[in-house]
Tab-separated table of C-alpha atoms in Angstrom:
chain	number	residue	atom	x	y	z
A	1	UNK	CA	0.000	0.000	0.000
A	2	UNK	CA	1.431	3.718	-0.050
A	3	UNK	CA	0.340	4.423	3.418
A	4	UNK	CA	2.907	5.992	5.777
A	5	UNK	CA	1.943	6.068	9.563
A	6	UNK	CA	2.996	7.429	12.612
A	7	UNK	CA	2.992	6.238	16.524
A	8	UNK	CA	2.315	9.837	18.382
A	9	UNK	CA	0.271	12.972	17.108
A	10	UNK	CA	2.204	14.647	20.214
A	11	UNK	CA	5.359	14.916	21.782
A	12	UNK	CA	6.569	17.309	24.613
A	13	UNK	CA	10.212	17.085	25.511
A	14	UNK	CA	12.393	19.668	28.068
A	15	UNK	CA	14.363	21.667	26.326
A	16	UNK	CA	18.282	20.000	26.085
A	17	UNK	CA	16.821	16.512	26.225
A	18	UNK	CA	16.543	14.362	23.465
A	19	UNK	CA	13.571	13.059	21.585
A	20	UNK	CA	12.691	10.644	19.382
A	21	UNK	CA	10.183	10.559	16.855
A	22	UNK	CA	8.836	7.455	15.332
A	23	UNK	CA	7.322	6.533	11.735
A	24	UNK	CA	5.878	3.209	10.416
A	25	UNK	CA	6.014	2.831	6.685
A	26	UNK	CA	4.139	-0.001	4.767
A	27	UNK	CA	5.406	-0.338	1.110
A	28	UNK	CA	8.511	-2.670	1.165
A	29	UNK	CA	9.866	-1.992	-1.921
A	30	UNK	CA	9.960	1.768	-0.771
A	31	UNK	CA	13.911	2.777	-0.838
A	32	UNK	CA	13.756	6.561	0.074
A	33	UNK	CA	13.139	8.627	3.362
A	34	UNK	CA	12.470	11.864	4.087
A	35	UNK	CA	11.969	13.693	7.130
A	36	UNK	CA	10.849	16.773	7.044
A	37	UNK	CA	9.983	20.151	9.717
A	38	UNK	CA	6.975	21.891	9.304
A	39	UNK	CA	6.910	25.136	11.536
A	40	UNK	CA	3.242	27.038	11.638
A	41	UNK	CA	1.925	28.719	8.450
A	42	UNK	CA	5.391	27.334	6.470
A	43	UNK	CA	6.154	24.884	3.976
A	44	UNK	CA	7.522	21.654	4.856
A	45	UNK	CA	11.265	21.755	5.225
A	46	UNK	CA	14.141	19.132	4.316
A	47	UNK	CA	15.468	17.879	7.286
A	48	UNK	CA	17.484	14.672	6.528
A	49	UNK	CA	17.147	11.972	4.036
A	50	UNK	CA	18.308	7.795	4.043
A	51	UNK	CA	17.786	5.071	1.570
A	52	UNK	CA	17.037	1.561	2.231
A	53	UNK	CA	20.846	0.760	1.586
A	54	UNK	CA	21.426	2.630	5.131
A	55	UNK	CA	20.168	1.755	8.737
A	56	UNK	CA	21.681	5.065	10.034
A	57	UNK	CA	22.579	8.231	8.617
A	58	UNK	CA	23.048	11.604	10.833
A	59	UNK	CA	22.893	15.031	10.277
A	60	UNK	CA	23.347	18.252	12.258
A	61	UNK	CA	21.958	16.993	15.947
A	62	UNK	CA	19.723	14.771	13.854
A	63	UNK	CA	20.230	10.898	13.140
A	64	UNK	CA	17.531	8.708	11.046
A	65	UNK	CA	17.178	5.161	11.770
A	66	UNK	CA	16.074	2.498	9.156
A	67	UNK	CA	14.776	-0.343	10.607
A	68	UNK	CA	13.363	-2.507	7.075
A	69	UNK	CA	12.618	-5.492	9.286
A	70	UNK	CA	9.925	-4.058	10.733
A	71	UNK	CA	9.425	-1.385	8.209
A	72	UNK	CA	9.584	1.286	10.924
A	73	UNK	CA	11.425	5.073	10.733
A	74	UNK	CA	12.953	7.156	13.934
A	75	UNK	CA	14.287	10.573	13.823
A	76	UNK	CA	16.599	11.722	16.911
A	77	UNK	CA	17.268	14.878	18.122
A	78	UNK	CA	19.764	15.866	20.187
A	79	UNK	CA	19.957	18.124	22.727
A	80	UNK	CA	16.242	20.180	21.894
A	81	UNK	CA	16.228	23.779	21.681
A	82	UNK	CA	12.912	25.735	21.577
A	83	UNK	CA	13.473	26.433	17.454
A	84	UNK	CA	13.006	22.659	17.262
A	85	UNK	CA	8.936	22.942	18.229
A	86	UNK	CA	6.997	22.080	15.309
A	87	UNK	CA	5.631	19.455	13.414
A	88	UNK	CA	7.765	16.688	12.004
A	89	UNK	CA	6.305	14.338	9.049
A	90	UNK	CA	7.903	11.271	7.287
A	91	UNK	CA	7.633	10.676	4.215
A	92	UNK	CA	8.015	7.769	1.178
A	93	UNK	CA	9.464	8.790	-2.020
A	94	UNK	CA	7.323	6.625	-4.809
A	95	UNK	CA	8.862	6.168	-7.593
A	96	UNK	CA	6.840	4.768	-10.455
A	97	UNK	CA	7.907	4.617	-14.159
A	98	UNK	CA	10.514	7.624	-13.176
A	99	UNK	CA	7.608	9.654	-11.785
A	100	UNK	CA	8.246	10.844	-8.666
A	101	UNK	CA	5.969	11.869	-5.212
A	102	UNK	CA	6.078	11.958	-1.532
A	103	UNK	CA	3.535	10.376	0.654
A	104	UNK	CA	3.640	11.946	3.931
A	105	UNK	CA	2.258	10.491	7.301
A	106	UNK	CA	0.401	12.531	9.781
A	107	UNK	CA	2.550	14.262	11.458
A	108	UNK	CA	3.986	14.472	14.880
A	109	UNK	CA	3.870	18.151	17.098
A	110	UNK	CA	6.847	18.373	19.141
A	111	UNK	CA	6.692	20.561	21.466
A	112	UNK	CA	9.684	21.745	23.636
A	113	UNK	CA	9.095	23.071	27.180
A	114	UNK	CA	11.672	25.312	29.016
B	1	UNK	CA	20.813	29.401	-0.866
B	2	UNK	CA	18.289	28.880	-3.330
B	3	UNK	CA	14.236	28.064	-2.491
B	4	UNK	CA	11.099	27.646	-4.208
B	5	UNK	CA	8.652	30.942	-3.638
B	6	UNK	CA	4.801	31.380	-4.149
B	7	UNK	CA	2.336	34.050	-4.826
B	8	UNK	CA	0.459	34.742	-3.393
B	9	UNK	CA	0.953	33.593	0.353
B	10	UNK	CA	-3.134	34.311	0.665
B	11	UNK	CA	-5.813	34.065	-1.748
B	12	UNK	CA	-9.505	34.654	-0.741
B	13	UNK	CA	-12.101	33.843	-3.902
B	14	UNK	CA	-16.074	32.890	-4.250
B	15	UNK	CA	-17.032	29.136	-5.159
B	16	UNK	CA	-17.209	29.011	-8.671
B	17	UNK	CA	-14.151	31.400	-9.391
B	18	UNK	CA	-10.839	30.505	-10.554
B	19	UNK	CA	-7.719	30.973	-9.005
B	20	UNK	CA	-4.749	30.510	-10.694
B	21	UNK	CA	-1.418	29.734	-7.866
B	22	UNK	CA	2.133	30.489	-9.322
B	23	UNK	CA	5.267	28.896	-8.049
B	24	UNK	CA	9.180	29.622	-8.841
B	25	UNK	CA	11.083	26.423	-8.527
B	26	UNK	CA	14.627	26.336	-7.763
B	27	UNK	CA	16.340	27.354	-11.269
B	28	UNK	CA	18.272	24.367	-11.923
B	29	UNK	CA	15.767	21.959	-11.133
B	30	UNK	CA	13.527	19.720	-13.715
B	31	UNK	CA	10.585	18.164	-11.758
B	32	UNK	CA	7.985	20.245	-10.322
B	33	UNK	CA	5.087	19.276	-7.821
B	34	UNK	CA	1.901	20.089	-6.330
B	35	UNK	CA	0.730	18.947	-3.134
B	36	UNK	CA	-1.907	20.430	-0.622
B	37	UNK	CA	-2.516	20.497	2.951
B	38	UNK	CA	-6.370	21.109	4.235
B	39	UNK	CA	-5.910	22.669	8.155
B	40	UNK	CA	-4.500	20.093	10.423
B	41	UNK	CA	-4.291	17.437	8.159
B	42	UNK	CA	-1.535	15.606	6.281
B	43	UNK	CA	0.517	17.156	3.117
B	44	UNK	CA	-1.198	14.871	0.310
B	45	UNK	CA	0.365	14.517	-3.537
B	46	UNK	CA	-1.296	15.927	-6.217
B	47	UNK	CA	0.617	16.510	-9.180
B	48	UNK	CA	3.705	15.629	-10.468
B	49	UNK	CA	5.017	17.441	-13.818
B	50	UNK	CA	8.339	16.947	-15.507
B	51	UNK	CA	9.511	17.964	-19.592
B	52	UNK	CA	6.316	19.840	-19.923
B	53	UNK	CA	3.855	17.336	-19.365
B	54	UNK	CA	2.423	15.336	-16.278
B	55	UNK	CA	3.862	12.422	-15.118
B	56	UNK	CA	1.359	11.333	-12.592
B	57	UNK	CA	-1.346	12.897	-10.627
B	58	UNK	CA	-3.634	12.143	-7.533
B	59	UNK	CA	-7.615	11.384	-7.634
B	60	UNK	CA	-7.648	14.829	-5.839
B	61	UNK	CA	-6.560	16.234	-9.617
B	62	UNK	CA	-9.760	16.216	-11.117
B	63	UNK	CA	-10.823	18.115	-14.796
B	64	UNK	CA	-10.860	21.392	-12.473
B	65	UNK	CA	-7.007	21.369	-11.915
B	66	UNK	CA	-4.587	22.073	-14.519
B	67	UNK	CA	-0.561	23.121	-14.570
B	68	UNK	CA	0.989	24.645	-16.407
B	69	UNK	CA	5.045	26.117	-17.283
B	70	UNK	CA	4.331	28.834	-19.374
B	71	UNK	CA	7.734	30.375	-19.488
B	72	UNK	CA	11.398	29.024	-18.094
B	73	UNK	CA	10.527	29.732	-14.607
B	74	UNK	CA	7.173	29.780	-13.384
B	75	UNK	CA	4.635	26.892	-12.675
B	76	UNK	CA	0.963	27.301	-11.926
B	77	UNK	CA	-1.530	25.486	-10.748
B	78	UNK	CA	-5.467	26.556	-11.969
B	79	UNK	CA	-8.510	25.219	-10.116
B	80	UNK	CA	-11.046	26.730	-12.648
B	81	UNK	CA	-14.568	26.352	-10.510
B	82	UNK	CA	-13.467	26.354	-7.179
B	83	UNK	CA	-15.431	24.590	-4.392
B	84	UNK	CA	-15.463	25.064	-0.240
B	85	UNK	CA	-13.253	21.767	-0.198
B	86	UNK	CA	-10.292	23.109	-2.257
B	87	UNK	CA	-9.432	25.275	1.123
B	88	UNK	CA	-6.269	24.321	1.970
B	89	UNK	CA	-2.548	25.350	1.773
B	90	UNK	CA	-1.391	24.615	-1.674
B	91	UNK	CA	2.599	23.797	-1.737
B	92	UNK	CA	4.691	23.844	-4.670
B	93	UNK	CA	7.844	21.379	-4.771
B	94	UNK	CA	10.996	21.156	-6.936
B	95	UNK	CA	13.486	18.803	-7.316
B	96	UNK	CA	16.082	17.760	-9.347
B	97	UNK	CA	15.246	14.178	-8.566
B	98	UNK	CA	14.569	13.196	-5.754
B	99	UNK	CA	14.711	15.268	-2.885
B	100	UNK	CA	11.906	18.082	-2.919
B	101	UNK	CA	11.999	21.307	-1.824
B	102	UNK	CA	9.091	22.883	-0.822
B	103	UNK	CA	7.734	26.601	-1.002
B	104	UNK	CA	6.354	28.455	1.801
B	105	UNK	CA	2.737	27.647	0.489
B	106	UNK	CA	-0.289	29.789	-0.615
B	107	UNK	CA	-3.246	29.499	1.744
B	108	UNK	CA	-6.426	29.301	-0.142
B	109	UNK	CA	-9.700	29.874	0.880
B	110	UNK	CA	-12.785	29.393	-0.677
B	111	UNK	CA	-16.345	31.130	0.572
């Protein structure tokens, strides 16, 4: 199927701790990730990326796990700073006959307290 | 660094009216998208467009949507009869294959 799912809707963290967000995909043969910020009344933004080659790739205080087992998606922040509240979505890259487009889950709100 | 803009950011018309959204892509970028985003719902695909035609498109992209590139740097999306259920943000995407980059959005809301 082309859905893309994820655990929590929410997520409130202290600011400095880490969180984790989590993402269940359900296409196996999908082989591209995206994770992506969406801050209130913006467009999504690119965040960090990983194929299905990769169980781990990080970033910039951000890691993306892989786990194609269980079909199932994490993205880890480190050390949370208040710029880091928004909403974070997942998404599958679909690639059919060259055409390209992005099914996103939900979304999770993270929300960072002081 | 280079991003993908929209015009407008707001756009307030009657049912039945057409709107016409316009979107800059990055400049060195081939594929172009549409996808929208009704309020507090998920960012869903609509329209994919590469070498000047479509190369896929949602159920959402009905006879009342169209795109166009009518010159080297501009892509629009028309909804020519609108309807109460087309409110939603409306984001433009570029890419030069696979990673998209989207624009800040236009919010669009029918009455």
């Amino acid at each position: 199927g082309e859905s893309v799912g994820l655990h929590l809707p929410t997520l409130s963290v202290q600011e400095g701790d880490n969180s984790i967000i989590n993402c269940a995909y359900s296409n196996s043969a999908s082989d591209y990730f995206i994770w992506y910020k969406q801050e209130s009344g913006k467009g999504p933004q690119f965040i960090i990326d990983i194929r299905s080659n990769m169980d781990k790739r990080q970033g910039q205080r951000v890691t993306v796990l892989l786990n194609k087992t269980v079909k199932h998606l994490s993205l880890q922040i480190a050390a949370t700073q208040p710029g880091d509240s928004a909403v974070y979505f997942c998404a599958e890259n679909l690639s059919i006959q060259g055409a390209q487009k992005l099914v996103f889950g939900q979304g999770t709100r993270l929300t960072i307290n002081p | 660094e280079p991003e993908v803009t929209q015009t407008p950011s707001h756009q307030v018309t009657q049912m039945g009216q057409e709107v016409i959204l316009r979107c800059v892509p990055i400049s060195n970028h081939l594929y172009f998208y549409w996808y929208r985003q009704i309020l507090g719902q998920k960012v869903e695909f609509l329209v994919s467009f590469y070498n000047n035609e479509i190369s896929e498109k949602s159920e959402i992209f009905d006879d009342q949507f169209s795109v166009e590139r009518p010159d080297g740097s501009n892509f629009t999306l028309k909804i020519r009869s609108t309807k109460l259920e087309d409110s939603a943000m409306y984001f433009c995407a570029s890419s030069d294959w696979e990673t998209q980059y989207f624009g800040p959005g236009t919010r669009l809301l029918v009455l």
